[in-house]
PDB file of C-alpha atoms in Angstrom:
ATOM      1  CA  GLN A   1      -9.021  16.170   3.436  1.00  0.00           C
ATOM      2  CA  VAL A   2      -6.203  13.578   4.544  1.00  0.00           C
ATOM      3  CA  ARG A   3      -2.833  13.939   2.379  1.00  0.00           C
ATOM      4  CA  MET A   4      -0.954  10.871   1.848  1.00  0.00           C
ATOM      5  CA  VAL A   5       2.729  10.981   0.679  1.00  0.00           C
ATOM      6  CA  GLU A   6       4.466   7.682  -0.599  1.00  0.00           C
ATOM      7  CA  SER A   7       8.399   7.305  -0.512  1.00  0.00           C
ATOM      8  CA  GLY A   8      11.012   4.845  -0.690  1.00  0.00           C
ATOM      9  CA  GLY A   9      10.976   3.565  -4.061  1.00  0.00           C
ATOM     10  CA  GLY A  10      13.869   2.993  -6.326  1.00  0.00           C
ATOM     11  CA  LEU A  11      15.532   0.923  -8.746  1.00  0.00           C
ATOM     12  CA  VAL A  12      16.680  -2.837  -7.484  1.00  0.00           C
ATOM     13  CA  GLN A  13      17.982  -5.820  -8.943  1.00  0.00           C
ATOM     14  CA  ALA A  14      15.639  -9.021  -8.692  1.00  0.00           C
ATOM     15  CA  GLY A  15      15.998 -10.464  -5.377  1.00  0.00           C
ATOM     16  CA  GLY A  16      16.583  -7.117  -3.608  1.00  0.00           C
ATOM     17  CA  SER A  17      14.578  -5.509  -0.875  1.00  0.00           C
ATOM     18  CA  LEU A  18      12.778  -2.274  -0.739  1.00  0.00           C
ATOM     19  CA  THR A  19      10.728  -0.537   2.051  1.00  0.00           C
ATOM     20  CA  LEU A  20       7.906   1.942   1.182  1.00  0.00           C
ATOM     21  CA  SER A  21       6.303   4.441   3.410  1.00  0.00           C
ATOM     22  CA  CYS A  22       2.992   5.985   3.434  1.00  0.00           C
ATOM     23  CA  ALA A  23       2.645   9.081   5.554  1.00  0.00           C
ATOM     24  CA  ALA A  24      -0.519  10.796   6.102  1.00  0.00           C
ATOM     25  CA  SER A  25      -1.021  14.522   7.110  1.00  0.00           C
ATOM     26  CA  GLU A  26      -3.605  13.936  10.036  1.00  0.00           C
ATOM     27  CA  SER A  27      -3.972  11.723  13.093  1.00  0.00           C
ATOM     28  CA  THR A  28      -7.350  10.643  11.918  1.00  0.00           C
ATOM     29  CA  PHE A  29      -5.277   8.241   9.572  1.00  0.00           C
ATOM     30  CA  SER A  30      -5.517   5.865  12.552  1.00  0.00           C
ATOM     31  CA  THR A  31      -9.351   5.211  11.987  1.00  0.00           C
ATOM     32  CA  TYR A  32      -8.727   4.262   8.378  1.00  0.00           C
ATOM     33  CA  THR A  33      -7.896   0.938   6.884  1.00  0.00           C
ATOM     34  CA  VAL A  34      -4.806   1.800   4.585  1.00  0.00           C
ATOM     35  CA  GLY A  35      -4.524  -0.014   1.120  1.00  0.00           C
ATOM     36  CA  TRP A  36      -1.432  -0.337  -1.049  1.00  0.00           C
ATOM     37  CA  PHE A  37      -1.966  -0.624  -4.906  1.00  0.00           C
ATOM     38  CA  ARG A  38       0.301  -0.785  -7.853  1.00  0.00           C
ATOM     39  CA  GLN A  39      -0.104   0.300 -11.479  1.00  0.00           C
ATOM     40  CA  ALA A  40       2.387  -1.107 -14.093  1.00  0.00           C
ATOM     41  CA  PRO A  41       2.577   0.572 -17.278  1.00  0.00           C
ATOM     42  CA  GLY A  42      -0.419  -0.367 -19.596  1.00  0.00           C
ATOM     43  CA  LYS A  43      -2.040  -2.179 -16.950  1.00  0.00           C
ATOM     44  CA  GLU A  44      -4.905  -1.473 -14.416  1.00  0.00           C
ATOM     45  CA  ARG A  45      -4.056  -0.430 -10.943  1.00  0.00           C
ATOM     46  CA  GLU A  46      -4.394  -3.666  -8.669  1.00  0.00           C
ATOM     47  CA  PHE A  47      -4.413  -4.261  -4.814  1.00  0.00           C
ATOM     48  CA  VAL A  48      -1.383  -5.373  -3.100  1.00  0.00           C
ATOM     49  CA  ALA A  49      -1.852  -5.177   0.400  1.00  0.00           C
ATOM     50  CA  ALA A  50      -4.058  -3.786   3.033  1.00  0.00           C
ATOM     51  CA  ILE A  51      -3.755  -3.358   7.103  1.00  0.00           C
ATOM     52  CA  THR A  52      -6.948  -2.386   9.056  1.00  0.00           C
ATOM     53  CA  TRP A  53      -7.399   0.193  11.487  1.00  0.00           C
ATOM     54  CA  GLU A  54      -9.327  -1.575  14.247  1.00  0.00           C
ATOM     55  CA  SER A  55      -7.301  -5.017  14.423  1.00  0.00           C
ATOM     56  CA  PHE A  56      -4.381  -4.300  12.135  1.00  0.00           C
ATOM     57  CA  THR A  57      -5.282  -7.473  10.218  1.00  0.00           C
ATOM     58  CA  THR A  58      -3.355  -7.583   7.117  1.00  0.00           C
ATOM     59  CA  TYR A  59      -4.378  -8.872   3.347  1.00  0.00           C
ATOM     60  CA  TYR A  60      -2.158  -9.326   0.579  1.00  0.00           C
ATOM     61  CA  LEU A  61      -2.189 -10.255  -3.229  1.00  0.00           C
ATOM     62  CA  ASP A  62      -1.444 -13.883  -3.514  1.00  0.00           C
ATOM     63  CA  SER A  63       1.588 -13.198  -5.766  1.00  0.00           C
ATOM     64  CA  VAL A  64       3.220 -11.131  -2.970  1.00  0.00           C
ATOM     65  CA  LYS A  65       2.357 -13.429   0.088  1.00  0.00           C
ATOM     66  CA  GLY A  66       5.724 -14.336   1.898  1.00  0.00           C
ATOM     67  CA  ARG A  67       7.532 -11.421   0.239  1.00  0.00           C
ATOM     68  CA  PHE A  68       5.677  -8.467   1.283  1.00  0.00           C
ATOM     69  CA  THR A  69       4.753  -7.184   4.688  1.00  0.00           C
ATOM     70  CA  VAL A  70       2.220  -4.267   5.549  1.00  0.00           C
ATOM     71  CA  SER A  71       2.407  -2.710   8.951  1.00  0.00           C
ATOM     72  CA  ARG A  72       1.732   0.570  10.639  1.00  0.00           C
ATOM     73  CA  ASP A  73       2.613   3.088  12.991  1.00  0.00           C
ATOM     74  CA  ASN A  74      -0.368   5.206  13.991  1.00  0.00           C
ATOM     75  CA  ALA A  75       1.795   7.346  16.165  1.00  0.00           C
ATOM     76  CA  LYS A  76       3.690   8.356  13.436  1.00  0.00           C
ATOM     77  CA  ASN A  77       0.718   8.281  10.986  1.00  0.00           C
ATOM     78  CA  THR A  78       2.714   6.057   8.754  1.00  0.00           C
ATOM     79  CA  VAL A  79       2.283   2.663   6.947  1.00  0.00           C
ATOM     80  CA  TYR A  80       4.887   0.681   5.624  1.00  0.00           C
ATOM     81  CA  LEU A  81       5.180  -1.981   2.821  1.00  0.00           C
ATOM     82  CA  GLN A  82       8.420  -4.124   3.390  1.00  0.00           C
ATOM     83  CA  MET A  83       9.178  -5.754  -0.014  1.00  0.00           C
ATOM     84  CA  SER A  84      11.829  -8.570  -0.413  1.00  0.00           C
ATOM     85  CA  SER A  85      12.664 -11.005  -3.155  1.00  0.00           C
ATOM     86  CA  LEU A  86      11.606  -8.605  -5.733  1.00  0.00           C
ATOM     87  CA  LYS A  87      10.628  -9.681  -9.316  1.00  0.00           C
ATOM     88  CA  PRO A  88      10.595  -7.867 -12.506  1.00  0.00           C
ATOM     89  CA  GLU A  89       6.731  -8.453 -12.407  1.00  0.00           C
ATOM     90  CA  ASP A  90       6.594  -6.289  -9.203  1.00  0.00           C
ATOM     91  CA  THR A  91       7.733  -3.230 -11.309  1.00  0.00           C
ATOM     92  CA  ALA A  92       5.315  -0.577 -10.892  1.00  0.00           C
ATOM     93  CA  VAL A  93       4.093   2.615  -9.506  1.00  0.00           C
ATOM     94  CA  TYR A  94       3.014   1.738  -5.787  1.00  0.00           C
ATOM     95  CA  SER A  95       0.480   4.175  -4.243  1.00  0.00           C
ATOM     96  CA  CYS A  96      -1.371   4.277  -0.703  1.00  0.00           C
ATOM     97  CA  ALA A  97      -5.077   5.020  -0.052  1.00  0.00           C
ATOM     98  CA  LEU A  98      -7.497   4.963   2.788  1.00  0.00           C
ATOM     99  CA  THR A  99     -10.686   3.389   3.151  1.00  0.00           C
ATOM    100  CA  ARG A 100     -13.376   2.933   5.941  1.00  0.00           C
ATOM    101  CA  ASP A 101     -15.034   0.128   3.851  1.00  0.00           C
ATOM    102  CA  LEU A 102     -15.139  -3.410   4.888  1.00  0.00           C
ATOM    103  CA  LEU A 103     -14.693  -4.580   1.302  1.00  0.00           C
ATOM    104  CA  LEU A 104     -11.000  -3.470   1.368  1.00  0.00           C
ATOM    105  CA  ARG A 105      -9.974  -5.311  -1.760  1.00  0.00           C
ATOM    106  CA  ASN A 106     -11.962  -3.237  -3.897  1.00  0.00           C
ATOM    107  CA  ILE A 107     -10.198  -0.202  -5.439  1.00  0.00           C
ATOM    108  CA  ASN A 108     -13.373   1.598  -5.838  1.00  0.00           C
ATOM    109  CA  ASN A 109     -13.703   2.020  -1.931  1.00  0.00           C
ATOM    110  CA  TYR A 110     -10.584   4.005  -1.686  1.00  0.00           C
ATOM    111  CA  TYR A 111     -10.069   7.415  -1.417  1.00  0.00           C
ATOM    112  CA  TYR A 112      -7.320  10.140  -0.594  1.00  0.00           C
ATOM    113  CA  TRP A 113      -4.664   8.823  -3.046  1.00  0.00           C
ATOM    114  CA  GLY A 114      -1.086   9.742  -2.878  1.00  0.00           C
ATOM    115  CA  GLN A 115       1.011  10.495  -5.880  1.00  0.00           C
ATOM    116  CA  GLY A 116       2.844   7.266  -5.700  1.00  0.00           C
ATOM    117  CA  THR A 117       6.412   5.994  -5.817  1.00  0.00           C
ATOM    118  CA  GLN A 118       8.117   3.916  -8.561  1.00  0.00           C
ATOM    119  CA  VAL A 119       9.502   0.761  -8.028  1.00  0.00           C
ATOM    120  CA  THR A 120      11.633  -0.688 -10.531  1.00  0.00           C
ATOM    121  CA  VAL A 121      13.109  -4.152 -10.653  1.00  0.00           C
ATOM    122  CA  SER A 122      15.744  -5.369 -13.004  1.00  0.00           C
ATOM    123  CA  SER A 123      16.420  -8.718 -14.050  1.00  0.00           C
TER     124      SER A 123
END
């Protein structure tokens, strides 16, 4: 199986920035769409962003558009989530996962989840 490792989380003040990384163990990573999800305490995990494997097309949750940017470097088997203008409501554990399904906003289509990295945004 493909193993995913997220990193880059931390504690930041509102308005600050963080860049998260999602590193895959195998080069076959390049054939998958990669999604970013987040889960706040007591909440369901929700879709945040994704980038496709075939065209590098990106998709975003409406509330993060213009603030978050997802990108990928297939040579490094890594996907990034650049986050700026962070808000307290962005506080969550952020995870990445893989899919080959075209319905890439549906969490149920993803597999090979990482353990997640904590992002905490203070007021």
